[in-house]
């Protein structure tokens, strides 16, 4: 990868264009012939190995009969793929209703989530989600409900059969499991759900105890590591780091960046309680909540 920063928008653009072609029932050779491109060029574009001009994206969308709203997203991704820098505020360049991360998450085979402030989204109950989304006072109850519905849809990923569900690991600060939401009973249900969800073979979590002092990730905040599978003869996409802020999202996939975050993850995993001890601690917190 050159100096242009993250390749994530380009890879996502290629994936969505391939899906659009397949949904239109057009094979690679036929599409290449209609567009007067080589098969090799089509392969590179769909694999996210090269950038696309917005004009070419529109030609492909016309050929595939892509809906206007998706065409808008694809054109925006083409523009974003040429942006120099790593910040992708999808409320500006990419339409706000399209979250780049959702596509990456759905394509991943291994997801690692470090969360010092909240229960990770894929392990949240609807009540907990509502409490989190409602912290933004400008959101209407309907908007909160829509966001909850989207996150619940995302959670189906962990029980997916085809393609196989990804392996999901989470590290959660002990402070998170001791920080209740307004509805105490709903908070207890959230903690119980955390333990129940981890009974699935592909899901596990560890709690980073309060006794652990400053560590490598102390200044990093929450982050997610996404690893991708090889598909057919296509090599696996580069691992990607995702971090979120109040104003945008950071996607990193340079090897040195990924290595730094993976090293931080491995340090945290070793510092955290093991899975059994973590489940026991959550159970203790639930019991303590009845004594208060």
mmCIF file of C-alpha atoms in Angstrom:
data_model
loop_
_atom_site.group_PDB
_atom_site.id
_atom_site.type_symbol
_atom_site.label_atom_id
_atom_site.label_comp_id
_atom_site.label_asym_id
_atom_site.label_seq_id
_atom_site.Cartn_x
_atom_site.Cartn_y
_atom_site.Cartn_z
ATOM 1 C CA UNK A 1 0.000 0.000 0.000
ATOM 2 C CA UNK A 2 1.324 3.451 -0.881
ATOM 3 C CA UNK A 3 1.018 6.693 1.020
ATOM 4 C CA UNK A 4 -2.724 6.974 0.482
ATOM 5 C CA UNK A 5 -3.550 5.443 3.852
ATOM 6 C CA UNK A 6 -6.055 2.671 4.444
ATOM 7 C CA UNK A 7 -7.165 0.458 1.553
ATOM 8 C CA UNK A 8 -10.465 -0.334 3.298
ATOM 9 C CA UNK A 9 -12.793 1.786 1.077
ATOM 10 C CA UNK A 10 -11.238 0.306 -2.079
ATOM 11 C CA UNK A 11 -11.597 -3.242 -0.794
ATOM 12 C CA UNK A 12 -15.192 -2.643 0.260
ATOM 13 C CA UNK A 13 -15.971 -1.094 -3.123
ATOM 14 C CA UNK A 14 -14.595 -4.157 -4.899
ATOM 15 C CA UNK A 15 -16.611 -6.499 -2.669
ATOM 16 C CA UNK A 16 -19.871 -4.618 -3.250
ATOM 17 C CA UNK A 17 -19.325 -4.436 -7.005
ATOM 18 C CA UNK A 18 -18.708 -8.179 -7.123
ATOM 19 C CA UNK A 19 -21.911 -8.791 -5.147
ATOM 20 C CA UNK A 20 -23.852 -6.476 -7.477
ATOM 21 C CA UNK A 21 -22.545 -8.341 -10.529
ATOM 22 C CA UNK A 22 -23.383 -11.733 -9.068
ATOM 23 C CA UNK A 23 -26.873 -10.602 -8.040
ATOM 24 C CA UNK A 24 -27.417 -9.405 -11.608
ATOM 25 C CA UNK A 25 -26.521 -12.910 -12.840
ATOM 26 C CA UNK A 26 -23.566 -11.680 -14.906
ATOM 27 C CA UNK A 27 -20.341 -13.683 -14.836
ATOM 28 C CA UNK A 28 -16.912 -12.069 -14.759
ATOM 29 C CA UNK A 29 -16.122 -12.733 -18.422
ATOM 30 C CA UNK A 30 -19.432 -11.298 -19.642
ATOM 31 C CA UNK A 31 -19.005 -8.168 -17.538
ATOM 32 C CA UNK A 32 -15.439 -7.659 -18.779
ATOM 33 C CA UNK A 33 -16.573 -8.045 -22.396
ATOM 34 C CA UNK A 34 -19.498 -5.615 -21.986
ATOM 35 C CA UNK A 35 -17.241 -3.017 -20.345
ATOM 36 C CA UNK A 36 -14.432 -3.673 -22.859
ATOM 37 C CA UNK A 37 -11.991 -4.494 -20.089
ATOM 38 C CA UNK A 38 -9.715 -7.490 -19.602
ATOM 39 C CA UNK A 39 -10.641 -10.281 -17.222
ATOM 40 C CA UNK A 40 -7.489 -9.458 -15.245
ATOM 41 C CA UNK A 41 -8.647 -5.858 -14.777
ATOM 42 C CA UNK A 42 -12.034 -7.021 -13.501
ATOM 43 C CA UNK A 43 -10.308 -9.357 -11.073
ATOM 44 C CA UNK A 44 -8.085 -6.552 -9.746
ATOM 45 C CA UNK A 45 -11.013 -4.150 -9.354
ATOM 46 C CA UNK A 46 -13.251 -6.623 -7.555
ATOM 47 C CA UNK A 47 -10.365 -7.685 -5.349
ATOM 48 C CA UNK A 48 -9.785 -4.092 -4.251
ATOM 49 C CA UNK A 49 -6.257 -4.087 -5.654
ATOM 50 C CA UNK A 50 -6.664 -0.913 -7.689
ATOM 51 C CA UNK A 51 -8.714 2.284 -7.561
ATOM 52 C CA UNK A 52 -11.741 2.962 -9.726
ATOM 53 C CA UNK A 53 -12.834 6.197 -11.360
ATOM 54 C CA UNK A 54 -16.342 7.289 -10.447
ATOM 55 C CA UNK A 55 -17.193 7.201 -14.163
ATOM 56 C CA UNK A 56 -16.268 3.504 -14.315
ATOM 57 C CA UNK A 57 -18.300 2.766 -11.193
ATOM 58 C CA UNK A 58 -21.352 4.341 -12.809
ATOM 59 C CA UNK A 59 -20.815 2.254 -15.969
ATOM 60 C CA UNK A 60 -20.687 -0.932 -13.894
ATOM 61 C CA UNK A 61 -23.782 0.047 -11.927
ATOM 62 C CA UNK A 62 -25.673 0.735 -15.167
ATOM 63 C CA UNK A 63 -24.662 -2.682 -16.492
ATOM 64 C CA UNK A 64 -25.709 -4.444 -13.283
ATOM 65 C CA UNK A 65 -28.940 -2.483 -12.841
ATOM 66 C CA UNK A 66 -27.862 -1.341 -9.383
ATOM 67 C CA UNK A 67 -30.394 0.657 -7.348
ATOM 68 C CA UNK A 68 -29.758 4.398 -7.172
ATOM 69 C CA UNK A 69 -29.076 4.463 -3.414
ATOM 70 C CA UNK A 70 -26.439 1.722 -3.669
ATOM 71 C CA UNK A 71 -24.939 3.423 -6.709
ATOM 72 C CA UNK A 72 -24.557 6.543 -4.577
ATOM 73 C CA UNK A 73 -22.681 4.543 -1.956
ATOM 74 C CA UNK A 74 -20.395 2.934 -4.537
ATOM 75 C CA UNK A 75 -19.556 6.282 -6.135
ATOM 76 C CA UNK A 76 -18.825 7.711 -2.681
ATOM 77 C CA UNK A 77 -16.560 4.778 -1.883
ATOM 78 C CA UNK A 78 -14.675 5.364 -5.158
ATOM 79 C CA UNK A 79 -14.054 8.972 -4.099
ATOM 80 C CA UNK A 80 -13.078 7.920 -0.580
ATOM 81 C CA UNK A 81 -10.652 5.280 -1.858
ATOM 82 C CA UNK A 82 -8.528 8.070 -3.347
ATOM 83 C CA UNK A 83 -8.552 10.224 -0.211
ATOM 84 C CA UNK A 84 -5.169 10.745 1.416
ATOM 85 C CA UNK A 85 -5.502 10.045 5.092
ATOM 86 C CA UNK A 86 -7.048 7.475 7.351
ATOM 87 C CA UNK A 87 -10.113 9.176 8.779
ATOM 88 C CA UNK A 88 -13.351 8.122 7.132
ATOM 89 C CA UNK A 89 -16.235 10.166 8.525
ATOM 90 C CA UNK A 90 -18.952 8.305 6.687
ATOM 91 C CA UNK A 91 -21.434 11.024 7.541
ATOM 92 C CA UNK A 92 -19.580 13.314 5.135
ATOM 93 C CA UNK A 93 -18.310 11.429 2.104
ATOM 94 C CA UNK A 94 -20.226 8.164 2.417
ATOM 95 C CA UNK A 95 -23.992 8.446 3.081
ATOM 96 C CA UNK A 96 -24.783 8.320 6.798
ATOM 97 C CA UNK A 97 -27.050 5.281 6.481
ATOM 98 C CA UNK A 98 -24.191 3.161 5.183
ATOM 99 C CA UNK A 99 -21.661 2.040 7.766
ATOM 100 C CA UNK A 100 -18.436 0.852 6.185
ATOM 101 C CA UNK A 101 -17.671 -1.224 9.253
ATOM 102 C CA UNK A 102 -20.766 -3.424 8.917
ATOM 103 C CA UNK A 103 -19.517 -4.849 5.619
ATOM 104 C CA UNK A 104 -16.087 -5.553 7.048
ATOM 105 C CA UNK A 105 -17.536 -7.264 10.094
ATOM 106 C CA UNK A 106 -19.752 -9.482 7.934
ATOM 107 C CA UNK A 107 -16.750 -10.540 5.823
ATOM 108 C CA UNK A 108 -14.398 -11.265 8.744
ATOM 109 C CA UNK A 109 -13.538 -14.740 10.038
ATOM 110 C CA UNK A 110 -12.010 -13.528 13.326
ATOM 111 C CA UNK A 111 -13.068 -10.453 15.310
ATOM 112 C CA UNK A 112 -11.261 -9.231 18.441
ATOM 113 C CA UNK A 113 -12.840 -6.361 20.400
ATOM 114 C CA UNK A 114 -11.217 -4.501 23.294
ATOM 115 C CA UNK A 115 -13.772 -2.367 25.133
ATOM 116 C CA UNK A 116 -12.905 -0.262 28.216
ATOM 117 C CA UNK A 117 -16.231 1.604 28.416
ATOM 118 C CA UNK A 118 -19.200 -0.524 27.274
ATOM 119 C CA UNK A 119 -20.359 -4.075 26.718
ATOM 120 C CA UNK A 120 -19.279 -4.846 23.112
ATOM 121 C CA UNK A 121 -22.103 -4.271 20.630
ATOM 122 C CA UNK A 122 -22.317 -7.880 19.453
ATOM 123 C CA UNK A 123 -22.913 -8.975 23.060
ATOM 124 C CA UNK A 124 -25.424 -6.305 24.095
ATOM 125 C CA UNK A 125 -29.083 -6.899 24.960
ATOM 126 C CA UNK A 126 -31.742 -4.692 23.311
ATOM 127 C CA UNK A 127 -32.336 -2.876 26.609
ATOM 128 C CA UNK A 128 -28.651 -2.098 27.023
ATOM 129 C CA UNK A 129 -28.451 -0.939 23.391
ATOM 130 C CA UNK A 130 -31.377 1.408 23.939
ATOM 131 C CA UNK A 131 -29.702 2.925 26.996
ATOM 132 C CA UNK A 132 -26.499 3.497 25.003
ATOM 133 C CA UNK A 133 -28.185 4.972 21.921
ATOM 134 C CA UNK A 134 -30.460 7.185 24.014
ATOM 135 C CA UNK A 135 -27.441 8.998 25.483
ATOM 136 C CA UNK A 136 -27.543 11.202 22.389
ATOM 137 C CA UNK A 137 -30.401 13.462 23.391
ATOM 138 C CA UNK A 138 -31.244 14.545 19.846
ATOM 139 C CA UNK A 139 -32.310 10.993 18.920
ATOM 140 C CA UNK A 140 -36.022 10.300 18.869
ATOM 141 C CA UNK A 141 -37.383 7.034 20.326
ATOM 142 C CA UNK A 142 -37.960 5.879 16.741
ATOM 143 C CA UNK A 143 -34.315 6.512 15.805
ATOM 144 C CA UNK A 144 -33.172 4.622 18.896
ATOM 145 C CA UNK A 145 -35.429 1.702 17.948
ATOM 146 C CA UNK A 146 -34.013 1.663 14.408
ATOM 147 C CA UNK A 147 -30.451 1.556 15.702
ATOM 148 C CA UNK A 148 -31.331 -1.245 18.098
ATOM 149 C CA UNK A 149 -32.898 -3.222 15.233
ATOM 150 C CA UNK A 150 -29.749 -2.789 13.119
ATOM 151 C CA UNK A 151 -27.468 -3.950 15.929
ATOM 152 C CA UNK A 152 -29.659 -6.975 16.630
ATOM 153 C CA UNK A 153 -29.463 -7.831 12.940
ATOM 154 C CA UNK A 154 -25.676 -7.582 13.156
ATOM 155 C CA UNK A 155 -25.652 -9.970 16.118
ATOM 156 C CA UNK A 156 -27.012 -12.760 13.905
ATOM 157 C CA UNK A 157 -23.489 -12.889 12.526
ATOM 158 C CA UNK A 158 -22.323 -14.873 15.551
ATOM 159 C CA UNK A 159 -24.807 -17.691 14.891
ATOM 160 C CA UNK A 160 -24.441 -17.672 11.104
ATOM 161 C CA UNK A 161 -23.988 -21.030 9.397
ATOM 162 C CA UNK A 162 -23.089 -20.075 5.829
ATOM 163 C CA UNK A 163 -20.529 -18.725 5.576
ATOM 164 C CA UNK A 164 -19.353 -19.956 8.937
ATOM 165 C CA UNK A 165 -19.764 -17.564 11.852
ATOM 166 C CA UNK A 166 -16.581 -15.695 12.760
ATOM 167 C CA UNK A 167 -14.622 -16.390 15.903
ATOM 168 C CA UNK A 168 -15.356 -13.541 18.311
ATOM 169 C CA UNK A 169 -13.263 -12.613 21.342
ATOM 170 C CA UNK A 170 -13.776 -9.648 23.646
ATOM 171 C CA UNK A 171 -11.765 -8.080 26.434
ATOM 172 C CA UNK A 172 -13.880 -5.942 28.765
ATOM 173 C CA UNK A 173 -12.684 -3.762 31.611
ATOM 174 C CA UNK A 174 -14.065 -4.791 35.005
ATOM 175 C CA UNK A 175 -15.411 -1.254 35.410
ATOM 176 C CA UNK A 176 -17.804 -1.960 32.527
ATOM 177 C CA UNK A 177 -19.505 -4.888 34.225
ATOM 178 C CA UNK A 178 -19.819 -2.835 37.417
ATOM 179 C CA UNK A 179 -21.351 0.174 35.666
ATOM 180 C CA UNK A 180 -25.169 -0.279 35.660
ATOM 181 C CA UNK A 181 -27.698 1.301 33.351
ATOM 182 C CA UNK A 182 -30.770 3.026 34.828
ATOM 183 C CA UNK A 183 -32.889 -0.118 34.872
ATOM 184 C CA UNK A 184 -31.119 -2.358 37.386
ATOM 185 C CA UNK A 185 -33.007 -5.474 36.354
ATOM 186 C CA UNK A 186 -32.157 -4.844 32.693
ATOM 187 C CA UNK A 187 -28.511 -4.472 33.703
ATOM 188 C CA UNK A 188 -28.583 -7.853 35.443
ATOM 189 C CA UNK A 189 -30.111 -9.390 32.314
ATOM 190 C CA UNK A 190 -27.285 -7.870 30.286
ATOM 191 C CA UNK A 191 -24.652 -9.426 32.534
ATOM 192 C CA UNK A 192 -26.406 -12.798 32.393
ATOM 193 C CA UNK A 193 -26.607 -12.511 28.601
ATOM 194 C CA UNK A 194 -22.873 -11.878 28.455
ATOM 195 C CA UNK A 195 -22.206 -15.190 30.185
ATOM 196 C CA UNK A 196 -24.832 -17.059 28.155
ATOM 197 C CA UNK A 197 -23.498 -15.741 24.835
ATOM 198 C CA UNK A 198 -20.012 -16.974 25.669
ATOM 199 C CA UNK A 199 -21.267 -20.557 25.818
ATOM 200 C CA UNK A 200 -21.204 -20.636 22.014
ATOM 201 C CA UNK A 201 -18.048 -22.304 20.713
ATOM 202 C CA UNK A 202 -17.032 -19.285 18.638
ATOM 203 C CA UNK A 203 -17.610 -16.648 21.333
ATOM 204 C CA UNK A 204 -15.487 -15.864 24.397
ATOM 205 C CA UNK A 205 -14.709 -12.921 26.625
ATOM 206 C CA UNK A 206 -12.217 -12.009 29.306
ATOM 207 C CA UNK A 207 -12.451 -9.336 31.980
ATOM 208 C CA UNK A 208 -9.505 -7.047 32.607
ATOM 209 C CA UNK A 209 -9.521 -6.679 36.416
ATOM 210 C CA UNK A 210 -9.351 -3.328 38.175
ATOM 211 C CA UNK A 211 -6.126 -4.459 39.829
ATOM 212 C CA UNK A 212 -4.249 -4.219 36.517
ATOM 213 C CA UNK A 213 -2.246 -1.005 36.309
ATOM 214 C CA UNK A 214 -1.317 1.037 33.212
ATOM 215 C CA UNK A 215 -0.741 -1.104 30.120
ATOM 216 C CA UNK A 216 0.033 -0.792 26.397
ATOM 217 C CA UNK A 217 -3.562 -0.037 25.427
ATOM 218 C CA UNK A 218 -4.206 2.461 28.240
ATOM 219 C CA UNK A 219 -4.085 5.430 25.861
ATOM 220 C CA UNK A 220 -5.634 3.642 22.878
ATOM 221 C CA UNK A 221 -9.266 3.383 23.920
ATOM 222 C CA UNK A 222 -11.557 0.777 22.350
ATOM 223 C CA UNK A 223 -10.408 -0.984 19.185
ATOM 224 C CA UNK A 224 -11.383 -3.937 17.015
ATOM 225 C CA UNK A 225 -9.082 -6.259 15.058
ATOM 226 C CA UNK A 226 -10.662 -7.858 11.986
ATOM 227 C CA UNK A 227 -9.071 -10.799 10.158
ATOM 228 C CA UNK A 228 -10.412 -12.078 6.845
ATOM 229 C CA UNK A 229 -10.504 -15.505 5.183
ATOM 230 C CA UNK A 230 -9.156 -16.436 1.773
ATOM 231 C CA UNK A 231 -12.057 -16.864 -0.659
ATOM 232 C CA UNK A 232 -11.482 -19.399 -3.410
ATOM 233 C CA UNK A 233 -8.270 -18.504 -5.184
ATOM 234 C CA UNK A 234 -8.345 -14.967 -3.773
ATOM 235 C CA UNK A 235 -5.839 -14.283 -0.988
ATOM 236 C CA UNK A 236 -7.147 -13.085 2.348
ATOM 237 C CA UNK A 237 -7.670 -9.347 2.640
ATOM 238 C CA UNK A 238 -5.268 -7.496 4.957
ATOM 239 C CA UNK A 239 -6.202 -7.496 8.636
ATOM 240 C CA UNK A 240 -7.807 -4.204 9.632
ATOM 241 C CA UNK A 241 -7.968 -2.181 12.836
ATOM 242 C CA UNK A 242 -11.174 -0.237 13.516
ATOM 243 C CA UNK A 243 -11.452 2.573 16.054
ATOM 244 C CA UNK A 244 -14.425 4.868 16.538
ATOM 245 C CA UNK A 245 -14.696 8.443 17.802
ATOM 246 C CA UNK A 246 -17.447 11.021 18.188
ATOM 247 C CA UNK A 247 -16.762 12.446 14.724
ATOM 248 C CA UNK A 248 -15.657 9.541 12.560
ATOM 249 C CA UNK A 249 -14.009 6.164 12.285
ATOM 250 C CA UNK A 250 -10.399 5.163 11.834
ATOM 251 C CA UNK A 251 -9.474 2.223 9.595
ATOM 252 C CA UNK A 252 -5.859 1.036 9.694
ATOM 253 C CA UNK A 253 -4.409 -1.809 7.647
ATOM 254 C CA UNK A 254 -0.731 -1.047 7.221
ATOM 255 C CA UNK A 255 1.264 -4.035 8.553
ATOM 256 C CA UNK A 256 3.117 -1.945 11.152
ATOM 257 C CA UNK A 257 -0.148 -0.479 12.462
ATOM 258 C CA UNK A 258 -1.877 -3.849 12.645
ATOM 259 C CA UNK A 259 1.146 -5.366 14.376
ATOM 260 C CA UNK A 260 1.074 -2.645 17.045
ATOM 261 C CA UNK A 261 -2.601 -3.238 17.858
ATOM 262 C CA UNK A 262 -2.315 -7.033 17.754
ATOM 263 C CA UNK A 263 0.622 -6.806 20.154
ATOM 264 C CA UNK A 264 -1.502 -4.643 22.477
ATOM 265 C CA UNK A 265 -4.353 -7.164 22.205
ATOM 266 C CA UNK A 266 -2.092 -10.084 23.106
ATOM 267 C CA UNK A 267 -0.796 -8.170 26.132
ATOM 268 C CA UNK A 268 -4.347 -7.426 27.307
ATOM 269 C CA UNK A 269 -5.446 -11.042 26.741
ATOM 270 C CA UNK A 270 -2.663 -12.246 29.041
ATOM 271 C CA UNK A 271 -3.385 -9.606 31.694
ATOM 272 C CA UNK A 272 -7.111 -10.381 31.740
ATOM 273 C CA UNK A 273 -8.763 -13.118 33.798
ATOM 274 C CA UNK A 274 -9.240 -16.343 31.868
ATOM 275 C CA UNK A 275 -12.676 -17.196 30.503
ATOM 276 C CA UNK A 276 -13.865 -19.236 33.474
ATOM 277 C CA UNK A 277 -12.683 -16.673 36.028
ATOM 278 C CA UNK A 278 -14.279 -13.896 33.967
ATOM 279 C CA UNK A 279 -17.642 -15.660 33.944
ATOM 280 C CA UNK A 280 -17.351 -16.226 37.683
ATOM 281 C CA UNK A 281 -16.649 -12.537 38.274
ATOM 282 C CA UNK A 282 -19.727 -11.515 36.255
ATOM 283 C CA UNK A 283 -21.832 -13.920 38.333
ATOM 284 C CA UNK A 284 -20.423 -12.406 41.528
ATOM 285 C CA UNK A 285 -21.289 -8.897 40.327
ATOM 286 C CA UNK A 286 -24.867 -10.005 39.630
ATOM 287 C CA UNK A 287 -25.179 -11.455 43.125
ATOM 288 C CA UNK A 288 -23.655 -8.358 44.721
ATOM 289 C CA UNK A 289 -26.228 -6.180 42.961
ATOM 290 C CA UNK A 290 -29.007 -7.860 44.984
ATOM 291 C CA UNK A 291 -27.211 -7.104 48.252
ATOM 292 C CA UNK A 292 -26.836 -3.379 47.629
#
